[in-house]
Short mmCIF file of C-alpha atoms and ligand atoms in Angstrom, two decimals:
data_model
loop_
_atom_site.label_atom_id
_atom_site.label_comp_id
_atom_site.label_asym_id
_atom_site.label_seq_id
_atom_site.Cartn_x
_atom_site.Cartn_y
_atom_site.Cartn_z
CA MET A 1 285.52 123.40 109.71
CA ASP A 2 284.41 124.23 113.27
CA ASN A 3 286.36 127.49 113.21
CA TYR A 4 284.84 128.56 109.91
CA ARG A 5 283.33 132.06 109.76
CA ILE A 6 280.03 132.19 107.87
CA ALA A 7 278.40 135.18 106.18
CA VAL A 8 274.68 134.90 105.32
CA PHE A 9 273.45 137.33 102.65
CA GLY A 10 269.74 138.15 103.12
CA LEU A 11 268.14 138.22 106.59
CA GLY A 12 264.57 137.50 105.56
CA HIS A 13 262.12 134.63 106.29
CA ILE A 14 264.77 132.01 105.47
CA GLY A 15 268.10 133.88 105.78
CA LEU A 16 267.74 134.99 109.40
CA PRO A 17 266.77 131.57 110.81
CA THR A 18 269.59 130.04 108.73
CA ALA A 19 272.13 132.53 110.16
CA ALA A 20 270.85 132.05 113.72
CA LEU A 21 270.98 128.25 113.50
CA PHE A 22 274.57 128.32 112.22
CA ALA A 23 275.43 130.69 115.10
CA ARG A 24 273.83 128.35 117.60
CA ALA A 25 275.82 125.47 116.07
CA GLY A 26 278.91 127.39 117.20
CA PHE A 27 279.97 129.27 114.09
CA ASP A 28 280.79 132.99 114.08
CA VAL A 29 278.15 134.35 111.75
CA THR A 30 277.81 137.71 110.04
CA GLY A 31 274.37 138.47 108.65
CA VAL A 32 274.31 140.83 105.70
CA ASP A 33 271.25 142.79 104.59
CA ILE A 34 270.63 145.91 102.49
CA SER A 35 268.09 147.16 105.05
CA THR A 36 269.68 149.18 107.88
CA GLU A 37 266.44 148.72 109.85
CA THR A 38 266.80 144.93 109.66
CA VAL A 39 270.50 145.12 110.59
CA GLU A 40 269.85 147.41 113.57
CA LYS A 41 267.01 145.19 114.81
CA VAL A 42 269.10 142.01 114.60
CA ASN A 43 272.05 143.67 116.37
CA ILE A 44 269.83 144.38 119.39
CA GLY A 45 268.77 140.73 119.39
CA LYS A 46 265.37 141.18 117.74
CA SER A 47 263.90 139.34 114.74
CA PRO A 48 262.27 141.50 112.04
CA VAL A 49 260.65 138.25 110.78
CA PRO A 50 257.47 137.10 112.59
CA GLU A 51 258.27 133.37 113.08
CA PRO A 52 257.68 131.23 116.20
CA GLY A 53 260.88 130.85 118.30
CA LEU A 54 262.99 133.11 116.11
CA ASP A 55 262.96 136.12 118.46
CA GLU A 56 264.31 133.98 121.30
CA LEU A 57 266.96 132.32 119.10
CA VAL A 58 268.20 135.65 117.68
CA ALA A 59 268.35 137.17 121.18
CA GLU A 60 270.35 134.12 122.37
CA VAL A 61 272.99 134.05 119.62
CA VAL A 62 273.39 137.83 119.39
CA GLY A 63 273.68 137.91 123.18
CA LYS A 64 276.50 135.37 122.97
CA GLY A 65 278.24 137.41 120.27
CA LYS A 66 277.93 134.55 117.73
CA LEU A 67 275.72 136.52 115.32
CA ARG A 68 276.10 140.12 114.25
CA ALA A 69 274.55 141.93 111.30
CA THR A 70 275.93 144.48 108.86
CA VAL A 71 275.11 146.22 105.58
CA ASP A 72 278.80 145.94 104.60
CA GLY A 73 278.78 142.75 102.55
CA VAL A 74 282.29 143.13 101.16
CA SER A 75 283.90 143.15 104.63
CA ALA A 76 281.68 140.27 105.66
CA ALA A 77 282.92 138.28 102.67
CA GLU A 78 286.55 139.22 103.32
CA GLU A 79 286.26 138.00 106.95
CA SER A 80 284.38 134.78 106.15
CA ASN A 81 285.21 131.35 104.67
CA VAL A 82 281.64 130.42 103.72
CA MET A 83 279.15 132.80 102.06
CA VAL A 84 275.50 131.75 101.90
CA VAL A 85 273.09 133.60 99.58
CA VAL A 86 269.44 133.60 100.69
CA VAL A 87 267.94 136.59 98.86
CA PRO A 88 264.51 136.83 97.16
CA THR A 89 264.04 135.71 93.56
CA PRO A 90 260.70 137.10 92.36
CA VAL A 91 259.36 137.00 88.82
CA ASN A 92 259.15 139.92 86.37
CA SER A 93 255.75 140.96 84.98
CA ASP A 94 256.24 138.45 82.13
CA ASN A 95 256.82 135.67 84.69
CA THR A 96 260.49 135.32 83.87
CA SER A 97 262.89 135.06 86.80
CA ASP A 98 264.35 138.20 88.39
CA LEU A 99 267.80 137.24 89.68
CA SER A 100 268.94 140.79 90.38
CA ALA A 101 269.28 140.24 94.13
CA VAL A 102 271.31 137.04 93.60
CA ILE A 103 273.55 138.83 91.09
CA SER A 104 274.07 141.78 93.43
CA ALA A 105 274.92 139.54 96.41
CA THR A 106 277.29 137.47 94.26
CA GLU A 107 279.06 140.59 92.99
CA THR A 108 279.52 141.75 96.59
CA ILE A 109 280.89 138.33 97.57
CA SER A 110 283.31 138.34 94.63
CA LYS A 111 284.94 141.46 96.08
CA GLY A 112 285.90 139.49 99.19
CA LEU A 113 286.38 136.04 97.65
CA LYS A 114 289.57 134.17 98.63
CA LYS A 115 291.20 130.83 97.94
CA GLY A 116 289.56 128.05 99.97
CA ASP A 117 286.21 129.83 100.29
CA LEU A 118 282.86 128.12 99.71
CA VAL A 119 279.89 129.98 98.19
CA ILE A 120 276.46 128.42 98.79
CA ILE A 121 273.28 129.52 97.01
CA GLU A 122 270.00 128.83 98.86
CA SER A 123 267.74 131.19 96.91
CA THR A 124 265.30 129.41 94.60
CA VAL A 125 266.59 129.84 91.04
CA PRO A 126 265.90 128.51 87.54
CA PRO A 127 267.87 125.36 86.69
CA GLY A 128 271.35 126.35 85.47
CA ALA A 129 271.52 129.70 87.28
CA CYS A 130 274.44 128.74 89.53
CA GLU A 131 276.65 127.68 86.60
CA ASN A 132 275.48 130.28 84.08
CA VAL A 133 274.91 133.35 86.28
CA VAL A 134 276.69 132.97 89.64
CA LEU A 135 279.88 131.16 88.57
CA PRO A 136 280.93 133.63 85.83
CA ILE A 137 280.64 136.52 88.31
CA LEU A 138 282.83 134.71 90.86
CA GLU A 139 285.40 133.70 88.25
CA LYS A 140 285.73 137.30 87.04
CA THR A 141 288.01 137.59 90.09
CA GLY A 142 290.53 135.36 88.32
CA LEU A 143 289.95 132.60 90.87
CA ARG A 144 288.66 129.30 89.48
CA ALA A 145 285.91 127.11 90.86
CA SER A 146 286.93 123.60 91.83
CA GLY A 147 290.56 124.73 92.21
CA ASP A 148 290.47 127.95 94.21
CA PHE A 149 286.94 128.11 95.66
CA GLY A 150 283.86 125.95 96.01
CA LEU A 151 280.28 126.51 94.89
CA ALA A 152 277.22 124.58 96.05
CA TYR A 153 273.42 124.82 95.96
CA THR A 154 271.05 123.73 98.70
CA PRO A 155 267.37 124.73 98.60
CA GLU A 156 265.47 125.78 101.68
CA ARG A 157 262.30 123.73 102.24
CA ALA A 158 260.87 125.16 105.45
CA LEU A 159 257.20 126.01 105.92
CA PRO A 160 256.38 129.43 107.40
CA ASN A 161 255.22 129.14 111.04
CA ASN A 162 257.26 125.93 111.39
CA THR A 163 260.53 127.13 109.93
CA LEU A 164 262.97 126.44 112.79
CA HIS A 165 261.61 122.95 113.38
CA GLU A 166 261.73 122.07 109.68
CA MET A 167 265.22 123.53 109.20
CA GLN A 168 266.48 121.28 111.99
CA ASN A 169 264.57 118.15 110.95
CA ASN A 170 263.87 118.20 107.20
CA ALA A 171 266.21 116.32 104.88
CA ARG A 172 268.68 118.59 103.07
CA VAL A 173 269.42 118.31 99.36
CA ILE A 174 272.86 119.47 98.26
CA GLY A 175 274.52 119.76 94.87
CA GLY A 176 278.06 121.00 94.22
CA ILE A 177 280.07 122.34 91.29
CA ASP A 178 282.33 119.45 92.30
CA GLY A 179 282.43 116.67 94.85
CA LYS A 180 284.54 118.66 97.32
CA SER A 181 282.10 121.60 97.35
CA ALA A 182 279.15 119.25 97.87
CA GLU A 183 280.98 117.45 100.68
CA MET A 184 281.91 120.69 102.49
CA ALA A 185 278.34 121.97 102.25
CA ALA A 186 276.99 118.60 103.43
CA GLN A 187 279.21 118.68 106.52
CA LEU A 188 278.15 122.25 107.23
CA TYR A 189 274.37 121.65 107.01
CA GLY A 190 274.82 118.40 108.88
CA LYS A 191 275.58 120.62 111.87
CA VAL A 192 272.16 122.33 111.81
CA THR A 193 269.77 119.55 110.71
CA ARG A 194 269.05 116.13 112.17
CA GLY A 195 267.47 115.27 108.82
CA GLU A 196 269.16 113.20 106.14
CA VAL A 197 271.66 115.14 104.01
CA ILE A 198 271.15 114.05 100.40
CA VAL A 199 274.01 114.85 98.01
CA VAL A 200 272.79 114.76 94.40
CA ASP A 201 274.95 114.36 91.26
CA ASP A 202 275.40 118.01 90.43
CA ILE A 203 274.36 121.58 91.15
CA ILE A 204 271.65 121.81 88.45
CA THR A 205 269.93 118.71 89.83
CA ALA A 206 269.69 120.35 93.26
CA GLU A 207 268.23 123.50 91.67
CA MET A 208 265.62 121.38 89.89
CA VAL A 209 264.71 119.38 93.02
CA LYS A 210 263.52 122.56 94.71
CA LEU A 211 261.41 123.61 91.76
CA MET A 212 259.94 120.12 91.41
CA GLU A 213 258.78 120.15 95.04
CA ASN A 214 256.82 123.39 94.78
CA THR A 215 255.58 122.63 91.28
CA TYR A 216 254.30 119.25 92.46
CA ARG A 217 252.23 120.99 95.13
CA ASP A 218 251.04 123.82 92.88
CA THR A 219 249.94 121.40 90.15
CA ASN A 220 248.13 119.16 92.59
CA ILE A 221 246.32 122.15 94.06
CA ALA A 222 245.32 123.14 90.50
CA LEU A 223 243.86 119.67 89.96
CA ALA A 224 241.87 119.99 93.19
CA ASN A 225 240.67 123.47 92.17
CA GLU A 226 239.58 122.31 88.71
CA LEU A 227 237.77 119.32 90.16
CA ALA A 228 236.06 121.65 92.67
CA VAL A 229 234.76 123.96 89.94
CA ILE A 230 233.51 120.97 87.93
CA CYS A 231 231.81 119.49 91.01
CA GLU A 232 230.02 122.80 91.68
CA SER A 233 228.51 122.68 88.17
CA LEU A 234 227.32 119.12 88.83
CA GLY A 235 225.89 119.92 92.29
CA ILE A 236 228.51 117.73 94.02
CA ASP A 237 230.23 118.76 97.29
CA ALA A 238 233.86 118.44 96.17
CA ILE A 239 235.24 118.68 99.71
CA LYS A 240 233.30 115.59 100.79
CA ALA A 241 234.18 113.80 97.53
CA ILE A 242 237.90 114.56 97.98
CA GLU A 243 237.80 113.35 101.60
CA ALA A 244 236.34 110.05 100.36
CA ALA A 245 238.77 109.77 97.42
CA ASN A 246 241.75 110.34 99.72
CA HIS A 247 240.94 107.11 101.51
CA HIS A 248 242.35 105.39 98.43
CA PRO A 249 245.92 104.23 99.35
CA ARG A 250 247.46 105.97 96.32
CA VAL A 251 245.36 109.15 96.18
CA ASN A 252 246.31 112.41 97.88
CA LEU A 253 244.15 115.13 96.38
CA HIS A 254 245.02 118.53 97.77
CA THR A 255 242.54 121.10 99.11
CA PRO A 256 240.63 123.44 96.78
CA GLY A 257 240.62 127.13 97.64
CA PRO A 258 240.55 130.72 96.35
CA GLY A 259 243.97 130.47 94.76
CA VAL A 260 247.63 129.90 95.55
CA GLY A 261 249.60 132.69 97.16
CA GLY A 262 252.94 133.18 98.81
CA HIS A 263 256.37 133.69 97.38
CA CYS A 264 256.99 130.09 96.41
CA LEU A 265 254.26 128.00 94.74
CA SER A 266 252.97 130.95 92.73
CA ILE A 267 256.45 131.71 91.37
CA ASP A 268 258.72 128.65 91.26
CA PRO A 269 256.83 126.73 88.52
CA TYR A 270 257.54 129.64 86.17
CA PHE A 271 261.27 129.04 86.65
CA ILE A 272 260.80 125.59 85.09
CA VAL A 273 258.51 126.93 82.34
CA GLU A 274 261.12 129.60 81.50
CA MET A 275 264.00 127.14 81.07
CA ALA A 276 261.91 124.43 79.41
CA GLU A 277 260.61 126.82 76.76
CA LYS A 278 264.14 128.22 76.26
CA HIS A 279 265.08 124.62 75.42
CA GLY A 280 262.12 124.25 73.08
CA VAL A 281 260.24 121.92 75.43
CA PRO A 282 256.61 122.87 76.13
CA ALA A 283 255.63 122.94 79.83
CA ARG A 284 251.90 122.65 79.12
CA LEU A 285 250.78 121.03 82.40
CA ILE A 286 252.85 123.30 84.66
CA ARG A 287 251.79 126.46 82.81
CA THR A 288 248.13 125.38 82.76
CA ALA A 289 248.22 124.62 86.47
CA ARG A 290 249.40 128.17 87.09
CA GLU A 291 246.58 129.50 84.93
CA VAL A 292 244.00 127.41 86.83
CA ASN A 293 245.24 128.61 90.22
CA GLU A 294 245.47 132.25 89.04
CA SER A 295 241.87 132.02 87.81
CA MET A 296 240.49 131.02 91.22
CA PRO A 297 240.05 134.54 92.70
CA PHE A 298 237.83 135.28 89.67
CA HIS A 299 235.89 132.07 90.23
CA VAL A 300 235.27 133.34 93.77
CA LEU A 301 234.04 136.61 92.22
CA ASP A 302 231.53 134.60 90.15
CA ILE A 303 230.33 132.76 93.26
CA ILE A 304 229.83 136.10 95.08
CA ARG A 305 227.91 137.65 92.17
CA ASP A 306 225.74 134.54 91.83
CA ALA A 307 224.96 134.35 95.55
CA LEU A 308 223.98 138.04 95.69
CA GLU A 309 221.78 137.64 92.62
CA SER A 310 220.10 134.61 94.22
CA ALA A 311 219.14 137.03 97.02
CA GLY A 312 217.90 139.59 94.53
CA ARG A 313 220.92 141.87 94.88
CA ASP A 314 223.48 143.23 92.40
CA LEU A 315 227.17 143.14 93.13
CA ALA A 316 227.40 146.83 92.22
CA GLY A 317 226.41 148.80 95.31
CA SER A 318 226.58 145.80 97.62
CA ARG A 319 228.88 145.87 100.64
CA VAL A 320 231.28 142.93 100.61
CA GLY A 321 233.26 142.05 103.76
CA VAL A 322 236.47 140.17 102.90
CA LEU A 323 238.04 138.11 105.69
CA GLY A 324 241.75 137.47 105.22
CA VAL A 325 244.53 139.07 103.21
CA ALA A 326 247.40 136.73 104.18
CA TYR A 327 248.12 134.04 101.58
CA LYS A 328 247.30 131.35 104.13
CA GLY A 329 246.11 130.89 107.69
CA ASP A 330 247.91 132.28 110.74
CA VAL A 331 250.75 133.97 108.81
CA ALA A 332 251.28 137.71 108.32
CA ASP A 333 252.62 137.28 104.78
CA ALA A 334 250.41 138.69 101.99
CA ARG A 335 252.83 138.21 99.08
CA LYS A 336 251.00 137.07 95.91
CA THR A 337 247.80 136.71 97.96
CA PRO A 338 244.66 135.67 96.01
CA THR A 339 242.79 138.36 97.99
CA ARG A 340 244.46 141.18 96.06
CA PRO A 341 243.03 140.34 92.58
CA LEU A 342 239.63 139.56 94.16
CA VAL A 343 239.44 142.93 95.92
CA ALA A 344 240.50 144.76 92.75
CA ALA A 345 237.81 142.96 90.73
CA LEU A 346 235.11 143.63 93.35
CA ILE A 347 235.95 147.35 93.36
CA SER A 348 235.98 147.48 89.55
CA GLU A 349 232.48 145.94 89.57
CA GLY A 350 231.18 148.68 91.87
CA ALA A 351 231.05 146.83 95.15
CA GLU A 352 231.86 148.60 98.44
CA VAL A 353 234.67 146.50 99.91
CA VAL A 354 235.90 146.31 103.49
CA VAL A 355 238.65 143.96 104.61
CA ASN A 356 239.62 142.33 107.89
CA ASP A 357 242.86 140.53 108.71
CA PRO A 358 244.16 140.34 112.29
CA HIS A 359 247.63 139.22 111.13
CA VAL A 360 248.48 141.52 108.23
CA ASP A 361 249.86 145.06 108.58
CA PRO A 362 246.95 147.53 108.02
CA VAL A 363 249.28 149.66 105.89
CA LEU A 364 249.51 146.77 103.41
CA ILE A 365 245.71 146.46 103.34
CA LYS A 366 245.30 150.20 102.70
CA LYS A 367 247.67 149.84 99.72
CA MET A 368 245.01 147.59 98.17
CA GLY A 369 242.71 150.65 98.13
CA VAL A 370 240.40 149.40 100.88
CA GLU A 371 239.83 150.14 104.56
CA PRO A 372 241.00 147.56 107.12
CA VAL A 373 238.10 147.10 109.57
CA PRO A 374 237.47 145.09 112.74
CA LEU A 375 235.90 141.65 112.23
CA GLU A 376 232.50 142.75 113.58
CA GLU A 377 232.32 145.52 110.97
CA ALA A 378 233.31 143.20 108.12
CA LEU A 379 230.60 140.77 109.22
CA GLU A 380 228.00 143.55 108.93
CA SER A 381 228.14 143.26 105.13
CA ASP A 382 225.62 142.14 102.53
CA CYS A 383 228.02 139.34 101.68
CA VAL A 384 230.93 137.99 103.75
CA VAL A 385 233.81 136.23 101.96
CA LEU A 386 236.33 134.16 103.93
CA MET A 387 239.58 134.08 101.91
CA THR A 388 242.19 133.06 104.51
CA ASP A 389 241.86 130.20 107.00
CA HIS A 390 243.05 132.16 110.07
CA SER A 391 242.23 130.40 113.39
CA GLU A 392 240.25 133.46 114.52
CA TYR A 393 237.69 132.86 111.77
CA LEU A 394 236.89 129.34 112.93
CA GLU A 395 234.77 130.94 115.66
CA ILE A 396 232.34 132.47 113.14
CA THR A 397 228.74 131.40 113.79
CA PRO A 398 225.58 131.78 111.65
CA GLU A 399 224.26 134.58 113.86
CA MET A 400 227.31 136.67 112.95
CA ILE A 401 226.50 136.60 109.20
CA VAL A 402 224.21 139.64 109.38
CA GLY A 403 223.64 139.97 105.62
CA GLY A 404 222.67 136.31 105.23
CA ILE A 405 225.29 135.46 102.58
CA PHE A 406 228.55 133.70 103.45
CA ILE A 407 231.14 132.63 100.87
CA CYS A 408 233.62 130.38 102.67
CA THR A 409 236.41 129.66 100.17
CA ARG A 410 238.35 127.41 102.57
CA PRO A 411 236.80 124.12 103.80
CA VAL A 412 237.07 125.13 107.46
CA LEU A 413 233.42 125.62 108.46
CA ASP A 414 230.40 123.29 108.22
CA PRO A 415 227.96 124.44 105.51
CA GLU A 416 224.96 122.69 107.14
CA LYS A 417 225.40 124.65 110.39
CA PHE A 418 224.90 127.89 108.42
CA ARG A 419 222.26 126.66 105.99
CA GLU A 420 220.12 125.47 108.92
CA HIS A 421 219.95 129.13 109.93
CA GLY A 422 218.84 130.25 106.45
CA ILE A 423 222.29 131.52 105.50
CA ILE A 424 223.22 131.32 101.80
CA PHE A 425 226.48 129.39 102.23
CA ARG A 426 228.69 128.82 99.21
CA GLY A 427 232.34 127.91 98.80
CA VAL A 428 234.93 126.61 96.36
CA GLY A 429 233.72 123.11 95.60
CA ARG A 430 230.59 123.71 97.72
CA PRO A 431 227.57 124.02 95.35
N1 SAJ B 501 247.08 125.77 99.29
C1 SAJ B 501 245.86 125.34 98.74
N2 SAJ B 501 245.55 123.99 98.86
C2 SAJ B 501 246.37 123.10 99.48
C3 SAJ B 501 247.61 123.57 100.03
C4 SAJ B 501 247.93 124.91 99.91
O1 SAJ B 501 245.08 126.10 98.18
O2 SAJ B 501 246.02 121.93 99.56
C5 SAJ B 501 247.46 127.19 99.13
C6 SAJ B 501 247.69 127.92 100.44
O3 SAJ B 501 246.50 128.44 100.97
C7 SAJ B 501 248.65 129.05 100.01
C8 SAJ B 501 249.49 128.35 98.95
O4 SAJ B 501 248.73 127.23 98.50
O5 SAJ B 501 247.95 130.12 99.42
C9 SAJ B 501 250.86 127.88 99.43
O6 SAJ B 501 250.77 127.44 100.76
P1 SAJ B 501 251.61 126.14 101.26
O7 SAJ B 501 251.32 125.96 102.69
O8 SAJ B 501 251.33 125.04 100.36
O9 SAJ B 501 253.13 126.50 101.01
P2 SAJ B 501 254.11 127.73 101.36
O10 SAJ B 501 254.18 128.60 100.17
O11 SAJ B 501 253.78 128.36 102.65
O12 SAJ B 501 255.47 126.89 101.51
C10 SAJ B 501 255.92 126.11 100.42
C11 SAJ B 501 256.32 124.73 100.96
N3 SAJ B 501 256.55 123.83 99.84
C12 SAJ B 501 256.02 122.61 99.84
O13 SAJ B 501 255.31 122.18 100.74
C13 SAJ B 501 256.34 121.74 98.64
C14 SAJ B 501 257.56 124.87 101.85
O14 SAJ B 501 258.03 123.59 102.23
C15 SAJ B 501 258.65 125.60 101.07
O15 SAJ B 501 259.82 125.76 101.82
C16 SAJ B 501 258.13 126.96 100.66
O16 SAJ B 501 257.01 126.77 99.79
C17 SAJ B 501 259.22 127.73 99.91
O17 SAJ B 501 259.79 128.64 100.55
O18 SAJ B 501 259.53 127.34 98.82
#
């Protein structure tokens, strides 16, 4: 196996670190991406993905000639023994899965598929996608799985901003179309992670494990959000109540906030809902949890309107300074951010909206129909709303809240410190 050549399809947040770690483990790796800009950047040893340590690792393995990138996926497949698919799987507007990138990568791979090859899917997919979508495409070549080539599924589990560490230390779950495929994939990933390699019974189980993980977190966040909204109506500080409840040995309530963003928790539960409902099984809890989390930006809107009214102001005509577009603190990723629906609602209600985010590309912010402004300018608003828990915002003091109203949707600042200075301080779960 040590002389295996590996092709990694998709050089994004997960694909590029995966390719670079295989290269550092000694494999000759070809990274494949549809973006020429990404390919060119990688080939000069640069990472198009902002992730700690990734620039250095890419420079190292490209410098040693162990990693190269190309847009020519067919040649990459022809030259390689193992093909790993790590492309995005978003949802369509009706929240059904969009597997077009997986299908396109698989079709490319099938043009270079050979006897003895192993195809590994890492993209998050609905349960059954490997057997019902990927396998038929590969077998159109006339080659048969289990006899001629292998197929396995192993989900990525790494957290942005800690991706390289988690890829090398998290346990790995692997499922194969057969035992041999699972074993080959297990040996391969055993070379890049010190974590336990867990081989499950079959490929659909591995697909489901991934979805369960993110759905567990999304549903628990929804519970925390619902409890927070209820506590507000009862005049209870939910953040303090949750801190106390989490001292119970079997309780781990998550943290309420303005909603769940990113490309994972806000999408993956729908992959379970889709397949469950196709099998006539209602996914009430999972679907409701999504609805609760998707309602949170509008709950924040209610808090803003209420706080302004308590100061004798209308939302219409008020200047609202929004802090944070990224879906969570200290990342540059704004995919599925709760800030987007909030900003759209504020504008539709006649507020003047300015936005600050030191991490997110200003071009992205402009696409939301608002002006990106420096922090000082955003703080000079009638109402300031903290949406993302970036480290920079932890330095905010009462004196900086010029308009006297501060909505802090993340439990990162002490309400008393602001209220002592006459600031109207509200938050999710903070009455
Ligand atoms: N959030 C809350 N309350 C919480 C925790 C998170 O409101 O208590 C919000 C965050 O602010 C953010 C969203 O949820 O908007 C998701 O953030 P996250 O840090 O929970 O997760 P991601 O999306 O960055 O990464 C998740 C991780 N999954 C799990 O922890 C189960 C990561 O391990 C996965 O690899 C990743 O999804 C993925 O790619 O699937």
